[in-house]
Amino acid sequence: MEVIIQPNKETAAHLVARIVAHDLRASPHLVLGLATGKTMECVYRHLVCMRADKGLDFSLCETFNLDEYVGLFPNDPNSYRHYMNHHLFRHVNIDMRNTHLPNGMAADLDAECRAYEALIKRCGGIDLQLLGIGKAGHIGFNEPGSALQSRTRVKALTPTTLKQNAPMFGGEEHMPRRAVTMGVGTIIEARRCILLATGRSKAEVLAQAVEGPITSMVTASALQLHPRCTVVVDEEAATMLKEKEYYRWIFENEPEWEFYR
Ligand code: F6R
């Protein structure tokens, strides 16, 4: 795991967007794993600007989102399909047929989960997976206790997650109770993972994920097993990390990061 500490959430999101842009230019057929949530909005804003200002080309890439709520139609303003269309897809030259999210309205959700896994495989697997971290320590909706080898399936949302996302729904009582999510095992099969965490509210859980034990109680900690995982944080989210100076030294001295310093 590499940790990159940036001064603020804007610079952190910009760095993540630059990594995506770099990989997309190097491999136009990139299979990109996407996340939703507040943290990612900044990243998508930067990518939309890169499309407008620098002609960043999305026409050949394929995308797979981590998750979708059960029981929401794609055009529901709170669905993750709607989020993706609104924040990214509608503003770039992506072929909508190449954008995939689990269908939370499928009559047979287990079959939907199997089909999603099969589709990822058919596309050759995910090259670059973007991730946020929830206050419950989750990646995707892999809530505490999720098996570290889990695959795409339906998960019940924990009280912490319900509380985190309730404001978007105007209260917990209006929120779906379950979601379809890629499993931890599905996520860590991606060739590269980038986790972005910003803000003081993520500091404690981020430190557990990065410097604590690998445990299903903080599913983001499974990323410690990944051979190529980069964690990008702002100063606020880095507050509780014990090895900050070491991470800064690596970022300053590692030739791979020269382009991004
Ligand atoms: C969203 C997702 C979640 C979020 C996480 C952080 O697709 O899979 O794991 O990335 O809950 O959400 P924000 O950024 O809203 O704090």
Short mmCIF file of C-alpha atoms and ligand atoms in Angstrom, two decimals:
data_model
loop_
_atom_site.label_atom_id
_atom_site.label_comp_id
_atom_site.label_asym_id
_atom_site.label_seq_id
_atom_site.Cartn_x
_atom_site.Cartn_y
_atom_site.Cartn_z
CA MET A 1 0.00 0.00 0.00
CA GLU A 2 1.30 3.44 -0.87
CA VAL A 3 -0.14 6.47 0.89
CA ILE A 4 -0.04 9.91 -0.73
CA ILE A 5 -0.93 12.88 1.43
CA GLN A 6 -2.18 15.98 -0.35
CA PRO A 7 -2.83 19.42 1.15
CA ASN A 8 -6.60 19.40 0.65
CA LYS A 9 -9.51 17.54 -0.92
CA GLU A 10 -9.23 19.40 -4.23
CA THR A 11 -5.58 18.47 -4.77
CA ALA A 12 -6.23 14.90 -3.60
CA ALA A 13 -9.10 14.47 -6.07
CA HIS A 14 -7.08 16.13 -8.83
CA LEU A 15 -4.24 13.67 -8.32
CA VAL A 16 -6.66 10.72 -8.59
CA ALA A 17 -8.18 12.19 -11.76
CA ARG A 18 -4.69 12.59 -13.24
CA ILE A 19 -3.90 8.92 -12.56
CA VAL A 20 -7.15 7.90 -14.29
CA ALA A 21 -6.38 10.20 -17.24
CA HIS A 22 -2.85 8.85 -17.52
CA ASP A 23 -4.07 5.22 -17.58
CA LEU A 24 -6.83 6.06 -20.04
CA ARG A 25 -4.39 7.70 -22.43
CA ALA A 26 -2.01 4.75 -22.13
CA SER A 27 -4.83 2.17 -22.64
CA PRO A 28 -7.90 3.60 -24.38
CA HIS A 29 -9.74 0.28 -23.82
CA LEU A 30 -9.23 0.62 -20.06
CA VAL A 31 -11.73 -1.24 -17.85
CA LEU A 32 -12.42 1.28 -15.13
CA GLY A 33 -14.06 0.45 -11.80
CA LEU A 34 -16.03 3.40 -10.43
CA ALA A 35 -17.35 4.46 -7.04
CA THR A 36 -20.03 6.97 -6.10
CA GLY A 37 -20.43 9.16 -3.01
CA LYS A 38 -19.48 12.69 -2.01
CA THR A 39 -15.73 12.09 -2.15
CA MET A 40 -15.80 11.03 -5.81
CA GLU A 41 -17.77 14.04 -7.01
CA CYS A 42 -14.55 16.11 -7.10
CA VAL A 43 -12.72 13.44 -9.12
CA TYR A 44 -15.49 13.33 -11.72
CA ARG A 45 -15.52 17.13 -11.91
CA HIS A 46 -11.81 17.07 -12.78
CA LEU A 47 -12.32 14.32 -15.38
CA VAL A 48 -15.14 16.30 -17.00
CA CYS A 49 -12.79 19.33 -17.20
CA MET A 50 -10.06 17.16 -18.72
CA ARG A 51 -12.54 16.03 -21.39
CA ALA A 52 -13.51 19.63 -22.16
CA ASP A 53 -10.05 21.22 -22.00
CA LYS A 54 -7.72 18.45 -23.10
CA GLY A 55 -9.96 16.15 -25.12
CA LEU A 56 -9.52 13.20 -22.75
CA ASP A 57 -11.09 10.33 -24.69
CA PHE A 58 -13.52 7.94 -22.98
CA SER A 59 -14.97 6.49 -26.17
CA LEU A 60 -13.36 3.06 -25.91
CA CYS A 61 -13.29 2.51 -22.18
CA GLU A 62 -15.62 0.25 -20.26
CA THR A 63 -16.83 1.03 -16.73
CA PHE A 64 -18.15 -1.06 -13.85
CA ASN A 65 -19.58 0.56 -10.76
CA LEU A 66 -19.11 -0.99 -7.36
CA ASP A 67 -22.69 -0.98 -6.24
CA GLU A 68 -26.33 0.02 -6.57
CA TYR A 69 -29.22 0.26 -4.11
CA VAL A 70 -31.84 -2.48 -4.18
CA GLY A 71 -35.29 -1.19 -5.10
CA LEU A 72 -34.39 2.03 -6.92
CA PHE A 73 -35.11 2.52 -10.61
CA PRO A 74 -32.17 3.83 -12.68
CA ASN A 75 -33.92 7.18 -13.13
CA ASP A 76 -34.46 7.62 -9.38
CA PRO A 77 -32.41 10.70 -8.37
CA ASN A 78 -30.82 8.68 -5.54
CA SER A 79 -29.81 5.71 -7.67
CA TYR A 80 -26.14 5.32 -8.42
CA ARG A 81 -26.96 5.08 -12.16
CA HIS A 82 -28.45 8.54 -11.90
CA TYR A 83 -25.41 9.77 -9.92
CA MET A 84 -23.00 8.48 -12.59
CA ASN A 85 -24.99 9.95 -15.48
CA HIS A 86 -25.23 13.27 -13.65
CA HIS A 87 -21.61 13.57 -12.47
CA LEU A 88 -19.69 11.94 -15.30
CA PHE A 89 -21.24 9.96 -18.14
CA ARG A 90 -23.43 12.71 -19.56
CA HIS A 91 -20.48 15.12 -19.77
CA VAL A 92 -17.87 12.94 -21.48
CA ASN A 93 -17.75 10.99 -24.75
CA ILE A 94 -18.35 7.60 -23.16
CA ASP A 95 -20.47 5.01 -24.98
CA MET A 96 -23.36 4.45 -22.55
CA ARG A 97 -23.52 0.80 -23.64
CA ASN A 98 -20.08 0.39 -22.05
CA THR A 99 -21.19 1.69 -18.65
CA HIS A 100 -22.29 -0.99 -16.22
CA LEU A 101 -23.92 -0.90 -12.82
CA PRO A 102 -25.69 -3.73 -11.02
CA ASN A 103 -29.46 -3.63 -11.54
CA GLY A 104 -30.99 -3.15 -8.11
CA MET A 105 -34.46 -3.76 -9.59
CA ALA A 106 -33.68 -7.22 -10.99
CA ALA A 107 -36.40 -9.77 -10.21
CA ASP A 108 -33.73 -12.34 -9.41
CA LEU A 109 -30.98 -10.49 -7.57
CA ASP A 110 -28.76 -13.55 -7.11
CA ALA A 111 -28.81 -14.14 -10.87
CA GLU A 112 -28.06 -10.43 -11.39
CA CYS A 113 -25.00 -10.70 -9.11
CA ARG A 114 -23.71 -13.76 -10.96
CA ALA A 115 -24.26 -12.04 -14.32
CA TYR A 116 -22.36 -8.95 -13.11
CA GLU A 117 -19.37 -11.04 -12.10
CA ALA A 118 -19.49 -12.88 -15.45
CA LEU A 119 -19.59 -9.58 -17.36
CA ILE A 120 -16.55 -8.25 -15.52
CA LYS A 121 -14.72 -11.44 -16.40
CA ARG A 122 -15.80 -11.27 -20.06
CA CYS A 123 -14.38 -7.74 -20.28
CA GLY A 124 -11.02 -9.05 -19.07
CA GLY A 125 -11.27 -7.90 -15.44
CA ILE A 126 -10.98 -4.42 -13.99
CA ASP A 127 -7.76 -2.53 -14.73
CA LEU A 128 -8.18 0.38 -12.35
CA GLN A 129 -10.68 0.45 -9.48
CA LEU A 130 -11.59 3.72 -7.73
CA LEU A 131 -12.72 3.40 -4.13
CA GLY A 132 -14.00 5.58 -1.33
CA ILE A 133 -14.17 4.48 2.29
CA GLY A 134 -17.34 4.61 4.37
CA LYS A 135 -17.47 5.54 8.02
CA ALA A 136 -18.11 1.85 8.68
CA GLY A 137 -14.76 1.08 7.02
CA HIS A 138 -16.45 -0.36 3.96
CA ILE A 139 -15.33 -0.44 0.34
CA GLY A 140 -18.30 -0.79 -1.97
CA PHE A 141 -21.06 -1.76 0.46
CA ASN A 142 -18.97 -4.46 2.09
CA GLU A 143 -20.16 -3.76 5.59
CA PRO A 144 -18.34 -4.95 8.73
CA GLY A 145 -18.24 -8.74 8.83
CA SER A 146 -18.15 -9.14 5.04
CA ALA A 147 -16.00 -12.09 4.00
CA LEU A 148 -12.71 -10.95 2.53
CA GLN A 149 -13.25 -13.40 -0.33
CA SER A 150 -16.84 -12.30 -0.98
CA ARG A 151 -18.16 -11.79 -4.52
CA THR A 152 -20.93 -9.58 -5.89
CA ARG A 153 -24.03 -10.10 -3.76
CA VAL A 154 -26.80 -8.35 -1.84
CA LYS A 155 -25.79 -6.79 1.48
CA ALA A 156 -27.88 -5.23 4.22
CA LEU A 157 -26.68 -1.72 5.07
CA THR A 158 -25.45 -1.17 8.62
CA PRO A 159 -26.76 1.61 10.88
CA THR A 160 -23.52 3.60 10.34
CA THR A 161 -23.98 3.53 6.56
CA LEU A 162 -27.69 4.30 6.80
CA LYS A 163 -26.79 7.34 8.90
CA GLN A 164 -23.98 8.39 6.53
CA ASN A 165 -26.18 8.35 3.42
CA ALA A 166 -29.57 9.31 4.92
CA PRO A 167 -29.22 13.07 4.17
CA MET A 168 -29.37 12.32 0.41
CA PHE A 169 -32.75 10.64 0.94
CA GLY A 170 -34.20 13.20 3.31
CA GLY A 171 -34.01 10.79 6.26
CA GLU A 172 -33.20 7.18 7.04
CA GLU A 173 -36.82 6.11 6.79
CA HIS A 174 -36.73 6.80 3.02
CA MET A 175 -33.56 4.82 2.39
CA PRO A 176 -33.26 1.39 0.80
CA ARG A 177 -32.09 -1.15 3.36
CA ARG A 178 -30.01 -3.26 0.97
CA ALA A 179 -27.63 -2.86 -1.94
CA VAL A 180 -26.00 -5.03 -4.58
CA THR A 181 -22.23 -4.68 -4.19
CA MET A 182 -19.08 -6.13 -5.65
CA GLY A 183 -17.50 -8.33 -3.00
CA VAL A 184 -14.17 -7.65 -1.32
CA GLY A 185 -12.76 -10.54 -3.35
CA THR A 186 -14.10 -9.00 -6.57
CA ILE A 187 -12.55 -5.63 -5.73
CA ILE A 188 -9.10 -6.86 -4.85
CA GLU A 189 -8.87 -8.76 -8.13
CA ALA A 190 -8.64 -5.40 -9.95
CA ARG A 191 -5.14 -4.88 -11.33
CA ARG A 192 -4.81 -1.59 -9.54
CA CYS A 193 -6.83 0.02 -6.74
CA ILE A 194 -6.95 3.66 -5.73
CA LEU A 195 -8.69 4.62 -2.53
CA LEU A 196 -9.50 8.29 -1.99
CA ALA A 197 -10.38 9.55 1.48
CA THR A 198 -10.90 13.19 2.42
CA GLY A 199 -12.10 15.05 5.48
CA ARG A 200 -11.65 14.70 9.23
CA SER A 201 -14.63 12.35 9.55
CA LYS A 202 -12.68 9.61 7.72
CA ALA A 203 -9.43 9.97 9.73
CA GLU A 204 -10.05 7.29 12.33
CA VAL A 205 -11.41 4.59 10.03
CA LEU A 206 -8.74 5.33 7.42
CA ALA A 207 -5.97 4.80 9.99
CA GLN A 208 -7.57 1.47 10.93
CA ALA A 209 -7.73 0.43 7.28
CA VAL A 210 -4.15 1.42 6.46
CA GLU A 211 -2.23 0.76 9.67
CA GLY A 212 -4.49 -1.58 11.61
CA PRO A 213 -4.90 -5.34 11.29
CA ILE A 214 -6.52 -6.88 8.21
CA THR A 215 -10.01 -7.63 9.40
CA SER A 216 -13.46 -8.19 7.95
CA MET A 217 -14.68 -5.63 10.50
CA VAL A 218 -12.97 -2.91 8.40
CA THR A 219 -13.20 -4.27 4.88
CA ALA A 220 -10.97 -1.54 3.42
CA SER A 221 -8.11 -3.16 5.39
CA ALA A 222 -8.21 -6.01 2.83
CA LEU A 223 -6.48 -3.58 0.45
CA GLN A 224 -3.29 -4.23 2.42
CA LEU A 225 -3.25 -7.57 0.57
CA HIS A 226 -3.38 -5.89 -2.82
CA PRO A 227 -0.11 -5.80 -4.79
CA ARG A 228 -0.85 -2.38 -6.29
CA CYS A 229 -2.97 -0.17 -4.09
CA THR A 230 -2.55 3.59 -3.74
CA VAL A 231 -4.31 5.48 -0.99
CA VAL A 232 -4.72 9.20 -1.66
CA VAL A 233 -5.76 11.36 1.28
CA ASP A 234 -5.95 14.99 2.26
CA GLU A 235 -4.31 16.35 5.43
CA GLU A 236 -7.57 16.08 7.37
CA ALA A 237 -8.12 12.41 6.58
CA ALA A 238 -4.43 11.75 7.33
CA THR A 239 -4.67 13.16 10.87
CA MET A 240 -4.62 9.79 12.65
CA LEU A 241 -1.96 8.07 10.53
CA LYS A 242 1.12 7.26 12.59
CA GLU A 243 3.56 6.98 9.68
CA LYS A 244 2.79 10.25 7.90
CA GLU A 245 6.42 11.33 7.61
CA TYR A 246 7.40 8.01 6.10
CA TYR A 247 4.61 8.26 3.46
CA ARG A 248 5.68 11.80 2.61
CA TRP A 249 9.28 10.69 2.20
CA ILE A 250 8.25 7.90 -0.20
CA PHE A 251 6.14 10.27 -2.29
CA GLU A 252 9.02 12.75 -2.52
CA ASN A 253 11.63 10.13 -3.38
CA GLU A 254 9.88 7.45 -5.40
CA PRO A 255 10.63 8.05 -9.13
CA GLU A 256 7.19 6.66 -10.10
CA TRP A 257 5.58 9.73 -8.51
CA GLU A 258 7.81 12.34 -10.10
CA PHE A 259 5.19 13.27 -12.67
CA TYR A 260 2.59 13.85 -9.94
CA ARG A 261 4.66 15.90 -7.44
C1 F6R B 1 -20.06 4.13 -3.27
C2 F6R B 1 -19.38 3.23 -2.37
C3 F6R B 1 -19.03 3.60 -0.96
C4 F6R B 1 -18.49 5.02 -0.81
C5 F6R B 1 -18.21 5.33 0.65
C6 F6R B 1 -17.76 6.76 0.87
O1 F6R B 1 -20.20 3.56 -4.56
O2 F6R B 1 -19.12 2.15 -2.79
O3 F6R B 1 -18.11 2.67 -0.48
O4 F6R B 1 -17.34 5.17 -1.58
O5 F6R B 1 -19.34 5.10 1.43
O6 F6R B 1 -18.81 7.62 0.58
P1 F6R B 1 -18.62 9.21 0.66
O7 F6R B 1 -17.64 9.57 -0.36
O8 F6R B 1 -20.00 9.75 0.36
O9 F6R B 1 -18.16 9.50 2.05
#
